[in-house]
Amino acid sequence: MGGDTVTVTGWVHEIRDLGGICFLVLRDREGFMQVTMVKKKTDPDLFDMGRRLNRESVVLVTGVVKEANQAPNGYEIIPESVNMLSEAESPLPMDVTEKVGADIDTRLDSRFIDLRRRTTLAVFVIRNHALKAVRDFLANEEFIDIQTPKVVAAATEGGTALFPITYFNREAFLNQSPQLYKQIMMSAGFDRVSEIGSIFRAEEHDTLRHLNEATSIDIEASFMDHSDVMRILERLVHDVYEYVSRQCVPQLEALGVELTVPKLPFRRLTYDDALAVAQQQGHEIEWGDDFGTVAERAVGNAVGEHYFITDWPLHIKPYYTHPREDDSRYSKSFDLMHPRMELASGSQRVHSHSLLRQRIAVCGLDPDGFEFYLKAFRYGMPPHAGWGLGADRLVMTMLGVENIRDVVLFPRDRKRLSP
Ligand code: ATP
Ligand code: MG
């Protein structure tokens, strides 16, 4: 390597002008490269141009490689030419060197530049590997990856706020979940389907763990019950942690994160158990209530690791949730919890056409509006189960990130629609 002539491209990360010697530090996604110009040896025009570069400009440098102990990667380049490919304006909208902190809004307003920061890049490299681990895991388990429509005519669950859009001369909505379509795929005989895609929720959230557009990892599997798909889910989470801890050592180090791979199997608390824990901690919550954020945290702190809450009261779960055969006040459902928040919800689904029609009506919805879905239950629908896992929440909890906006490239919330 030493003595070779090379050409490198990158952003001008830093310029250290010491008078007689000037260091340019170039940056690309792999790291840093030092370009060293010595006044007495470098062509004067080149020296002058180099020291006057604007930070964050994109340049192409050709020069000879030399070993240099002091340089970031043990080498420096003695330049023969520096070509400006794209000059950056000055001042910059925000600092890239991480010496100066910036609040989340400033960072998101100039996301392209925020993403040049080492730590922000590290988050998205890890996110990429986490989702690769998810895809590999599901492919190994013989799930068929599908893409269902995001523009739909009807609400999946009613109730939940939807984003209406104009579809030619009709009203349509952005889909809040692939639920109905992945179930239809069970009738289609696909056995096991998975989808990683956007879900849209129009609730006016103002929290650190909700966005109005999120990424969901969904599965649906035939001839399985809720326990079967819980086992798939915990193994998946385990594998993602393991894969990331092996593949992302430099990124985890950059973020100062020490990953602990969660142990299998995850603890299972029934809803009644979890309720008792919350009540013991002084939370006023009654049977049949959903856990509020604070009660959820209290149970999470008591457990201290990933866990499931199973056997939810039927009436607080969606109509497609299967009742328990022995006691229909309860359902064959679960939430996967990280101590900090919910990561996934799943269940065995109702596969009987008549029961499903009835459940839709009991939940206050009009079964006729669901005919496209119900039709798939009338001509041979196997028993099936599935879950939806929030990809953003999986990544944020894994990395101990406070704000979901930090793990989404261009987050969409009530206030933010751009960039
Ligand atoms: P929560 O009670 O936390 O608002 P939920 O029960 O409404 O979530 P589900 O409909 O069960 O959410 O969706 C399955 C998973 O998708 C959730 O466990 C979560 O990880 C993720 N998810 C749902 N809504 C959002 C959102 N608005 N922002 C980010 N992730 C979400
Ligand atoms: Mg849920």
CSV table of C-alpha atoms and ligand atoms in Angstrom, one decimal:
chain,number,residue,atom,x,y,z
A,1,MET,CA,0.0,0.0,0.0
A,2,GLY,CA,2.7,2.5,0.9
A,3,GLY,CA,4.1,4.1,-2.2
A,4,ASP,CA,1.1,3.4,-4.4
A,5,THR,CA,-0.6,6.2,-6.2
A,6,VAL,CA,-4.4,6.2,-5.4
A,7,THR,CA,-7.4,8.3,-6.1
A,8,VAL,CA,-9.9,8.8,-3.4
A,9,THR,CA,-13.2,10.7,-3.1
A,10,GLY,CA,-14.9,12.0,0.0
A,11,TRP,CA,-16.3,14.9,1.9
A,12,VAL,CA,-13.9,17.4,3.5
A,13,HIS,CA,-14.5,16.6,7.2
A,14,GLU,CA,-11.9,18.7,8.7
A,15,ILE,CA,-9.1,21.1,7.7
A,16,ARG,CA,-6.2,21.6,10.1
A,17,ASP,CA,-4.0,24.4,8.8
A,18,LEU,CA,-0.8,24.7,10.9
A,19,GLY,CA,0.9,27.1,8.5
A,20,GLY,CA,3.7,25.1,7.2
A,21,ILE,CA,1.6,21.9,7.0
A,22,CYS,CA,-2.1,21.4,6.3
A,23,PHE,CA,-4.1,18.3,7.0
A,24,LEU,CA,-7.3,17.6,5.1
A,25,VAL,CA,-9.4,14.9,6.6
A,26,LEU,CA,-11.7,13.2,4.1
A,27,ARG,CA,-14.6,11.2,5.1
A,28,ASP,CA,-16.8,8.6,3.4
A,29,ARG,CA,-19.1,6.0,4.9
A,30,GLU,CA,-16.2,3.6,5.6
A,31,GLY,CA,-14.2,6.1,7.6
A,32,PHE,CA,-11.5,8.8,7.4
A,33,MET,CA,-8.5,9.5,5.2
A,34,GLN,CA,-5.8,12.1,5.9
A,35,VAL,CA,-4.4,14.1,3.1
A,36,THR,CA,-1.2,15.8,4.1
A,37,MET,CA,0.2,18.9,2.3
A,38,VAL,CA,3.6,20.2,3.3
A,39,LYS,CA,4.1,23.8,2.2
A,40,LYS,CA,7.7,23.3,1.0
A,41,LYS,CA,6.9,20.2,-1.0
A,42,THR,CA,3.4,20.8,-2.3
A,43,ASP,CA,2.7,22.8,-5.4
A,44,PRO,CA,1.8,26.3,-4.1
A,45,ASP,CA,-1.5,26.5,-6.0
A,46,LEU,CA,-2.5,23.1,-4.7
A,47,PHE,CA,-1.5,24.0,-1.2
A,48,ASP,CA,-3.5,27.2,-1.3
A,49,MET,CA,-6.6,25.6,-2.8
A,50,GLY,CA,-6.5,22.8,-0.2
A,51,ARG,CA,-6.4,25.1,2.8
A,52,ARG,CA,-9.2,27.2,1.5
A,53,LEU,CA,-11.6,24.4,0.9
A,54,ASN,CA,-15.0,24.7,2.5
A,55,ARG,CA,-15.8,21.9,4.9
A,56,GLU,CA,-18.2,19.2,3.6
A,57,SER,CA,-17.2,19.9,-0.1
A,58,VAL,CA,-16.9,16.7,-2.1
A,59,VAL,CA,-13.4,16.3,-3.6
A,60,LEU,CA,-11.4,13.9,-5.6
A,61,VAL,CA,-7.8,13.5,-4.5
A,62,THR,CA,-5.0,11.7,-6.3
A,63,GLY,CA,-1.7,11.1,-4.6
A,64,VAL,CA,0.8,8.8,-3.1
A,65,VAL,CA,0.1,6.7,0.0
A,66,LYS,CA,2.5,6.9,2.9
A,67,GLU,CA,2.5,5.2,6.2
A,68,ALA,CA,1.8,7.6,9.0
A,69,ASN,CA,1.3,6.6,12.6
A,70,GLN,CA,-0.6,9.7,13.5
A,71,ALA,CA,-3.1,9.4,10.7
A,72,PRO,CA,-6.6,8.0,11.5
A,73,ASN,CA,-6.0,4.7,9.8
A,74,GLY,CA,-2.2,4.5,9.8
A,75,TYR,CA,-1.8,6.0,6.3
A,76,GLU,CA,-1.8,9.5,4.7
A,77,ILE,CA,-2.0,10.6,1.1
A,78,ILE,CA,0.5,13.1,-0.3
A,79,PRO,CA,-1.6,14.8,-2.9
A,80,GLU,CA,-0.7,15.4,-6.5
A,81,SER,CA,-4.0,16.9,-7.4
A,82,VAL,CA,-7.3,17.9,-5.7
A,83,ASN,CA,-10.4,18.2,-7.8
A,84,MET,CA,-13.5,19.9,-6.5
A,85,LEU,CA,-16.5,17.8,-7.4
A,86,SER,CA,-19.1,19.8,-5.5
A,87,GLU,CA,-18.4,22.8,-3.3
A,88,ALA,CA,-20.3,23.1,0.0
A,89,GLU,CA,-21.8,26.4,1.0
A,90,SER,CA,-20.7,28.0,4.2
A,91,PRO,CA,-21.8,28.1,7.0
A,92,LEU,CA,-23.2,24.6,7.3
A,93,PRO,CA,-26.7,24.1,8.6
A,94,MET,CA,-25.3,22.0,11.3
A,95,ASP,CA,-22.0,20.5,12.5
A,96,VAL,CA,-20.9,17.1,11.3
A,97,THR,CA,-18.0,16.4,13.5
A,98,GLU,CA,-20.1,15.7,16.6
A,99,LYS,CA,-18.2,18.3,18.6
A,100,VAL,CA,-21.3,20.4,18.8
A,101,GLY,CA,-24.6,18.8,19.7
A,102,ALA,CA,-27.9,19.7,17.9
A,103,ASP,CA,-31.5,19.2,18.8
A,104,ILE,CA,-33.6,16.7,17.0
A,105,ASP,CA,-35.5,19.3,14.9
A,106,THR,CA,-32.4,20.9,13.6
A,107,ARG,CA,-31.0,17.5,12.8
A,108,LEU,CA,-34.2,16.3,11.0
A,109,ASP,CA,-34.5,19.6,9.1
A,110,SER,CA,-31.1,18.9,7.6
A,111,ARG,CA,-31.3,15.1,7.8
A,112,PHE,CA,-29.0,14.6,4.8
A,113,ILE,CA,-26.2,16.3,6.7
A,114,ASP,CA,-27.1,14.7,10.1
A,115,LEU,CA,-26.8,11.3,8.4
A,116,ARG,CA,-23.2,12.1,7.6
A,117,ARG,CA,-22.4,12.0,11.3
A,118,ARG,CA,-20.7,8.8,12.4
A,119,THR,CA,-23.3,7.9,15.1
A,120,THR,CA,-26.3,8.6,12.9
A,121,LEU,CA,-24.8,6.5,10.1
A,122,ALA,CA,-24.1,3.7,12.7
A,123,VAL,CA,-27.8,3.5,13.6
A,124,PHE,CA,-28.8,3.0,10.1
A,125,VAL,CA,-26.1,0.5,9.3
A,126,ILE,CA,-27.3,-1.5,12.3
A,127,ARG,CA,-31.0,-1.1,11.2
A,128,ASN,CA,-30.0,-2.5,7.8
A,129,HIS,CA,-28.3,-5.5,9.4
A,130,ALA,CA,-31.2,-6.1,11.8
A,131,LEU,CA,-33.7,-6.2,8.9
A,132,LYS,CA,-31.4,-8.5,7.0
A,133,ALA,CA,-31.4,-10.8,10.0
A,134,VAL,CA,-35.2,-10.7,10.0
A,135,ARG,CA,-35.4,-11.5,6.3
A,136,ASP,CA,-32.9,-14.3,6.6
A,137,PHE,CA,-34.7,-15.8,9.6
A,138,LEU,CA,-38.1,-15.7,7.9
A,139,ALA,CA,-36.7,-17.1,4.7
A,140,ASN,CA,-35.1,-20.0,6.6
A,141,GLU,CA,-38.5,-20.7,8.2
A,142,GLU,CA,-40.0,-20.9,4.7
A,143,PHE,CA,-42.1,-17.7,4.9
A,144,ILE,CA,-43.1,-16.3,1.5
A,145,ASP,CA,-42.4,-12.6,1.4
A,146,ILE,CA,-45.3,-10.7,0.1
A,147,GLN,CA,-46.3,-7.1,-0.7
A,148,THR,CA,-49.9,-6.1,0.0
A,149,PRO,CA,-51.6,-2.8,-1.0
A,150,LYS,CA,-51.1,0.3,1.1
A,151,VAL,CA,-54.0,2.0,-0.6
A,152,VAL,CA,-57.3,0.4,0.6
A,153,ALA,CA,-61.0,1.0,0.6
A,154,ALA,CA,-61.8,0.0,4.2
A,155,ALA,CA,-60.4,0.3,7.6
A,156,THR,CA,-58.8,-2.8,9.1
A,157,GLU,CA,-60.0,-2.4,12.6
A,158,GLY,CA,-62.4,0.6,12.5
A,159,GLY,CA,-61.9,2.9,15.4
A,160,THR,CA,-58.2,3.7,14.7
A,161,ALA,CA,-57.8,6.9,12.9
A,162,LEU,CA,-57.0,6.5,9.2
A,163,PHE,CA,-55.5,8.9,6.6
A,164,PRO,CA,-58.1,9.4,3.9
A,165,ILE,CA,-56.9,10.0,0.4
A,166,THR,CA,-58.6,10.8,-2.9
A,167,TYR,CA,-58.5,7.8,-5.2
A,168,PHE,CA,-59.8,9.1,-8.5
A,169,ASN,CA,-63.4,10.0,-7.6
A,170,ARG,CA,-63.6,7.8,-4.5
A,171,GLU,CA,-62.4,8.0,-1.0
A,172,ALA,CA,-59.6,5.6,0.0
A,173,PHE,CA,-57.3,5.2,2.9
A,174,LEU,CA,-53.6,4.5,3.7
A,175,ASN,CA,-53.5,1.0,5.2
A,176,GLN,CA,-53.0,0.8,9.0
A,177,SER,CA,-51.8,-2.8,8.8
A,178,PRO,CA,-51.6,-5.7,6.3
A,179,GLN,CA,-53.7,-7.8,8.7
A,180,LEU,CA,-56.7,-8.5,6.4
A,181,TYR,CA,-54.5,-9.2,3.3
A,182,LYS,CA,-52.1,-11.6,5.1
A,183,GLN,CA,-55.1,-13.5,6.4
A,184,ILE,CA,-56.6,-13.7,2.9
A,185,MET,CA,-53.2,-15.3,1.9
A,186,MET,CA,-53.9,-18.1,4.3
A,187,SER,CA,-57.1,-18.9,2.4
A,188,ALA,CA,-54.9,-18.7,-0.8
A,189,GLY,CA,-52.9,-21.6,0.6
A,190,PHE,CA,-49.5,-19.8,1.0
A,191,ASP,CA,-49.1,-21.4,4.5
A,192,ARG,CA,-46.6,-18.8,5.8
A,193,VAL,CA,-46.3,-15.3,4.6
A,194,SER,CA,-44.3,-12.3,5.8
A,195,GLU,CA,-44.2,-8.7,4.9
A,196,ILE,CA,-41.9,-5.8,5.9
A,197,GLY,CA,-43.6,-2.6,5.0
A,198,SER,CA,-45.1,0.8,6.0
A,199,ILE,CA,-48.1,1.1,8.2
A,200,PHE,CA,-50.0,4.4,8.6
A,201,ARG,CA,-51.7,5.5,11.8
A,202,ALA,CA,-53.5,8.8,11.9
A,203,GLU,CA,-53.7,9.1,15.6
A,204,GLU,CA,-52.4,12.4,16.9
A,205,HIS,CA,-49.6,10.8,18.8
A,206,ASP,CA,-47.1,13.0,20.6
A,207,THR,CA,-44.8,10.4,22.1
A,208,LEU,CA,-41.2,9.2,21.6
A,209,ARG,CA,-42.4,5.7,20.4
A,210,HIS,CA,-45.2,6.5,17.9
A,211,LEU,CA,-44.9,7.8,14.4
A,212,ASN,CA,-47.7,8.3,11.8
A,213,GLU,CA,-45.8,6.2,9.3
A,214,ALA,CA,-44.0,3.2,10.8
A,215,THR,CA,-42.4,0.0,9.5
A,216,SER,CA,-44.0,-3.2,10.5
A,217,ILE,CA,-42.7,-6.8,10.3
A,218,ASP,CA,-45.7,-9.0,9.8
A,219,ILE,CA,-46.2,-12.7,9.6
A,220,GLU,CA,-49.2,-15.0,9.2
A,221,ALA,CA,-49.0,-18.8,9.4
A,222,SER,CA,-51.5,-21.6,8.8
A,223,PHE,CA,-52.1,-24.5,11.0
A,224,MET,CA,-50.5,-22.7,13.9
A,225,ASP,CA,-51.9,-21.2,17.1
A,226,HIS,CA,-50.7,-18.2,19.2
A,227,SER,CA,-48.2,-20.3,21.1
A,228,ASP,CA,-46.6,-21.5,17.8
A,229,VAL,CA,-46.1,-17.9,16.5
A,230,MET,CA,-44.8,-16.7,19.8
A,231,ARG,CA,-42.0,-19.2,19.6
A,232,ILE,CA,-41.2,-17.9,16.1
A,233,LEU,CA,-41.2,-14.4,17.4
A,234,GLU,CA,-38.9,-14.9,20.3
A,235,ARG,CA,-36.4,-16.8,18.2
A,236,LEU,CA,-36.5,-14.1,15.6
A,237,VAL,CA,-35.8,-11.4,18.2
A,238,HIS,CA,-33.0,-13.5,19.7
A,239,ASP,CA,-31.4,-14.1,16.2
A,240,VAL,CA,-31.6,-10.4,15.3
A,241,TYR,CA,-29.7,-9.5,18.5
A,242,GLU,CA,-27.2,-12.2,17.9
A,243,TYR,CA,-26.6,-11.2,14.3
A,244,VAL,CA,-26.2,-7.5,15.0
A,245,SER,CA,-23.8,-8.2,17.9
A,246,ARG,CA,-21.6,-10.2,15.5
A,247,GLN,CA,-21.9,-8.1,12.4
A,248,CYS,CA,-22.0,-4.5,13.8
A,249,VAL,CA,-19.1,-4.4,16.2
A,250,PRO,CA,-17.7,-1.0,15.0
A,251,GLN,CA,-21.1,0.6,14.8
A,252,LEU,CA,-22.1,-0.6,18.3
A,253,GLU,CA,-18.8,0.7,19.6
A,254,ALA,CA,-19.4,4.1,17.9
A,255,LEU,CA,-22.7,4.3,19.7
A,256,GLY,CA,-21.3,3.0,23.0
A,257,VAL,CA,-23.9,0.1,23.1
A,258,GLU,CA,-23.1,-3.2,24.7
A,259,LEU,CA,-25.7,-5.6,23.4
A,260,THR,CA,-26.9,-8.4,25.6
A,261,VAL,CA,-28.6,-11.2,23.5
A,262,PRO,CA,-31.9,-12.0,25.3
A,263,LYS,CA,-32.2,-15.5,26.6
A,264,LEU,CA,-34.7,-18.0,25.3
A,265,PRO,CA,-37.5,-18.7,26.1
A,266,PHE,CA,-38.9,-15.2,27.0
A,267,ARG,CA,-41.0,-15.1,30.1
A,268,ARG,CA,-44.8,-15.5,29.7
A,269,LEU,CA,-47.1,-13.6,32.0
A,270,THR,CA,-50.8,-13.9,31.5
A,271,TYR,CA,-52.7,-10.6,31.3
A,272,ASP,CA,-54.1,-11.5,34.8
A,273,ASP,CA,-50.5,-11.9,36.2
A,274,ALA,CA,-49.4,-8.6,34.6
A,275,LEU,CA,-52.4,-6.9,36.0
A,276,ALA,CA,-51.6,-8.2,39.5
A,277,VAL,CA,-48.0,-6.9,39.1
A,278,ALA,CA,-49.3,-3.4,38.0
A,279,GLN,CA,-51.8,-3.3,40.9
A,280,GLN,CA,-49.1,-4.3,43.4
A,281,GLN,CA,-47.1,-1.4,42.2
A,282,GLY,CA,-50.0,0.9,43.1
A,283,HIS,CA,-51.5,1.4,39.6
A,284,GLU,CA,-55.3,1.8,39.5
A,285,ILE,CA,-56.1,-0.5,36.7
A,286,GLU,CA,-59.0,-2.9,36.5
A,287,TRP,CA,-59.6,-6.1,34.8
A,288,GLY,CA,-60.4,-5.4,31.2
A,289,ASP,CA,-58.4,-2.2,31.0
A,290,ASP,CA,-55.5,-1.8,28.6
A,291,PHE,CA,-52.2,-1.1,30.4
A,292,GLY,CA,-51.4,2.6,30.2
A,293,THR,CA,-47.8,3.7,29.5
A,294,VAL,CA,-46.9,4.0,33.1
A,295,ALA,CA,-48.4,0.7,34.2
A,296,GLU,CA,-46.7,-1.0,31.2
A,297,ARG,CA,-43.3,0.5,32.4
A,298,ALA,CA,-43.9,-0.7,35.9
A,299,VAL,CA,-44.5,-4.3,34.8
A,300,GLY,CA,-41.5,-3.9,32.4
A,301,ASN,CA,-39.3,-2.8,35.3
A,302,ALA,CA,-40.4,-5.7,37.5
A,303,VAL,CA,-39.6,-8.2,34.7
A,304,GLY,CA,-36.5,-6.5,33.5
A,305,GLU,CA,-36.2,-8.3,30.1
A,306,HIS,CA,-38.2,-9.2,27.1
A,307,TYR,CA,-41.5,-10.9,28.0
A,308,PHE,CA,-44.9,-11.8,26.7
A,309,ILE,CA,-48.3,-10.8,28.0
A,310,THR,CA,-50.7,-13.5,27.0
A,311,ASP,CA,-54.4,-14.3,27.3
A,312,TRP,CA,-55.8,-10.7,27.0
A,313,PRO,CA,-59.5,-10.1,27.7
A,314,LEU,CA,-61.2,-10.7,24.4
A,315,HIS,CA,-63.1,-7.4,24.3
A,316,ILE,CA,-60.0,-5.2,24.2
A,317,LYS,CA,-58.5,-7.1,21.2
A,318,PRO,CA,-59.6,-6.7,17.6
A,319,TYR,CA,-62.5,-8.8,16.2
A,320,TYR,CA,-60.1,-11.2,14.3
A,321,THR,CA,-58.7,-12.4,17.6
A,322,HIS,CA,-59.6,-16.0,18.5
A,323,PRO,CA,-61.5,-16.5,21.8
A,324,ARG,CA,-60.1,-19.1,24.2
A,325,GLU,CA,-62.1,-22.3,23.8
A,326,ASP,CA,-62.4,-22.9,27.6
A,327,ASP,CA,-63.3,-19.3,28.6
A,328,SER,CA,-64.5,-16.8,26.0
A,329,ARG,CA,-63.8,-13.8,28.2
A,330,TYR,CA,-60.2,-14.4,27.3
A,331,SER,CA,-58.4,-14.5,23.9
A,332,LYS,CA,-55.6,-16.5,22.4
A,333,SER,CA,-53.5,-13.4,22.0
A,334,PHE,CA,-50.2,-11.9,23.2
A,335,ASP,CA,-48.1,-8.8,23.2
A,336,LEU,CA,-44.3,-9.0,23.1
A,337,MET,CA,-42.9,-6.5,25.5
A,338,HIS,CA,-39.5,-4.9,25.9
A,339,PRO,CA,-39.3,-3.5,29.4
A,340,ARG,CA,-39.6,0.0,27.9
A,341,MET,CA,-42.6,-0.6,25.5
A,342,GLU,CA,-44.7,-2.9,23.4
A,343,LEU,CA,-42.9,-4.4,20.4
A,344,ALA,CA,-45.5,-6.7,18.9
A,345,SER,CA,-49.1,-7.9,19.0
A,346,GLY,CA,-50.3,-11.2,17.8
A,347,SER,CA,-52.9,-13.9,18.2
A,348,GLN,CA,-54.5,-17.0,16.8
A,349,ARG,CA,-57.2,-15.6,14.4
A,350,VAL,CA,-60.8,-16.5,14.1
A,351,HIS,CA,-61.1,-18.7,11.0
A,352,SER,CA,-64.7,-19.6,11.2
A,353,HIS,CA,-66.7,-17.5,8.8
A,354,SER,CA,-69.8,-17.3,11.0
A,355,LEU,CA,-67.9,-16.5,14.2
A,356,LEU,CA,-65.9,-13.8,12.4
A,357,ARG,CA,-69.1,-12.2,11.1
A,358,GLN,CA,-70.5,-12.2,14.5
A,359,ARG,CA,-67.3,-10.8,16.1
A,360,ILE,CA,-67.2,-8.0,13.6
A,361,ALA,CA,-70.8,-7.1,14.5
A,362,VAL,CA,-70.1,-7.4,18.3
A,363,CYS,CA,-67.2,-4.9,17.9
A,364,GLY,CA,-69.7,-2.4,16.4
A,365,LEU,CA,-68.6,-2.7,12.8
A,366,ASP,CA,-70.7,-3.6,9.8
A,367,PRO,CA,-69.8,-7.0,8.4
A,368,ASP,CA,-71.0,-6.0,4.9
A,369,GLY,CA,-68.2,-3.6,4.7
A,370,PHE,CA,-65.7,-6.5,5.1
A,371,GLU,CA,-67.2,-8.7,2.3
A,372,PHE,CA,-63.9,-8.8,0.3
A,373,TYR,CA,-62.2,-10.2,3.5
A,374,LEU,CA,-65.0,-12.4,4.7
A,375,LYS,CA,-65.4,-14.1,1.3
A,376,ALA,CA,-62.0,-15.7,1.8
A,377,PHE,CA,-63.3,-17.5,4.9
A,378,ARG,CA,-66.2,-19.2,3.0
A,379,TYR,CA,-64.3,-21.5,0.7
A,380,GLY,CA,-61.7,-23.2,2.9
A,381,MET,CA,-59.8,-21.2,5.4
A,382,PRO,CA,-57.2,-23.1,7.6
A,383,PRO,CA,-56.7,-22.2,11.3
A,384,HIS,CA,-54.0,-19.6,11.5
A,385,ALA,CA,-52.1,-17.2,13.7
A,386,GLY,CA,-49.7,-14.3,13.2
A,387,TRP,CA,-48.2,-11.1,14.6
A,388,GLY,CA,-47.0,-7.6,13.7
A,389,LEU,CA,-43.7,-6.4,15.1
A,390,GLY,CA,-42.7,-2.7,15.0
A,391,ALA,CA,-39.3,-2.6,13.2
A,392,ASP,CA,-38.5,0.9,14.5
A,393,ARG,CA,-39.3,-0.1,18.0
A,394,LEU,CA,-37.2,-3.3,17.7
A,395,VAL,CA,-34.2,-1.1,16.6
A,396,MET,CA,-34.7,1.7,19.2
A,397,THR,CA,-35.0,-0.7,22.1
A,398,MET,CA,-32.0,-2.8,21.0
A,399,LEU,CA,-29.9,0.4,20.9
A,400,GLY,CA,-31.3,2.0,23.9
A,401,VAL,CA,-32.4,5.0,21.8
A,402,GLU,CA,-34.9,7.3,23.5
A,403,ASN,CA,-36.7,8.8,20.5
A,404,ILE,CA,-38.1,6.7,17.6
A,405,ARG,CA,-37.3,9.5,15.3
A,406,ASP,CA,-33.6,8.7,15.7
A,407,VAL,CA,-34.0,5.3,14.0
A,408,VAL,CA,-36.2,6.4,11.1
A,409,LEU,CA,-34.5,8.2,8.1
A,410,PHE,CA,-37.3,10.7,7.4
A,411,PRO,CA,-39.9,10.4,10.2
A,412,ARG,CA,-43.5,11.3,9.8
A,413,ASP,CA,-45.2,12.7,12.8
A,414,ARG,CA,-48.1,15.2,13.4
A,415,LYS,CA,-45.8,18.1,12.8
A,416,ARG,CA,-43.4,16.8,10.3
A,417,LEU,CA,-44.1,16.0,6.7
A,418,SER,CA,-40.8,17.2,5.2
A,419,PRO,CA,-38.1,16.3,4.4
B,1,ATP,P1,-49.3,1.0,21.0
B,1,ATP,O1,-50.3,0.4,22.0
B,1,ATP,O2,-47.9,1.0,21.5
B,1,ATP,O3,-49.8,2.3,20.4
B,1,ATP,P2,-50.6,-0.8,19.1
B,1,ATP,O4,-51.1,-1.9,20.0
B,1,ATP,O5,-51.6,0.3,18.7
B,1,ATP,O6,-49.3,-0.1,19.8
B,1,ATP,P3,-50.5,-2.6,17.0
B,1,ATP,O7,-51.6,-2.3,16.2
B,1,ATP,O8,-50.6,-3.8,17.9
B,1,ATP,O9,-50.0,-1.3,17.8
B,1,ATP,O10,-49.2,-2.8,16.0
B,1,ATP,C1,-48.2,-3.8,16.1
B,1,ATP,C2,-46.9,-3.2,16.4
B,1,ATP,O11,-46.6,-2.2,15.4
B,1,ATP,C3,-46.8,-2.5,17.7
B,1,ATP,O12,-46.5,-3.4,18.8
B,1,ATP,C4,-45.7,-1.5,17.5
B,1,ATP,O13,-44.4,-2.1,17.7
B,1,ATP,C5,-45.8,-1.1,16.1
B,1,ATP,N1,-46.6,0.1,15.9
B,1,ATP,C6,-47.9,0.3,15.9
B,1,ATP,N2,-48.2,1.6,15.8
B,1,ATP,C7,-47.1,2.3,15.8
B,1,ATP,C8,-46.8,3.7,15.6
B,1,ATP,N3,-47.7,4.6,15.5
B,1,ATP,N4,-45.5,4.0,15.6
B,1,ATP,C9,-44.5,3.1,15.7
B,1,ATP,N5,-44.7,1.8,15.8
B,1,ATP,C10,-46.0,1.3,15.8
B,2,MG,MG,-50.7,-3.8,20.0
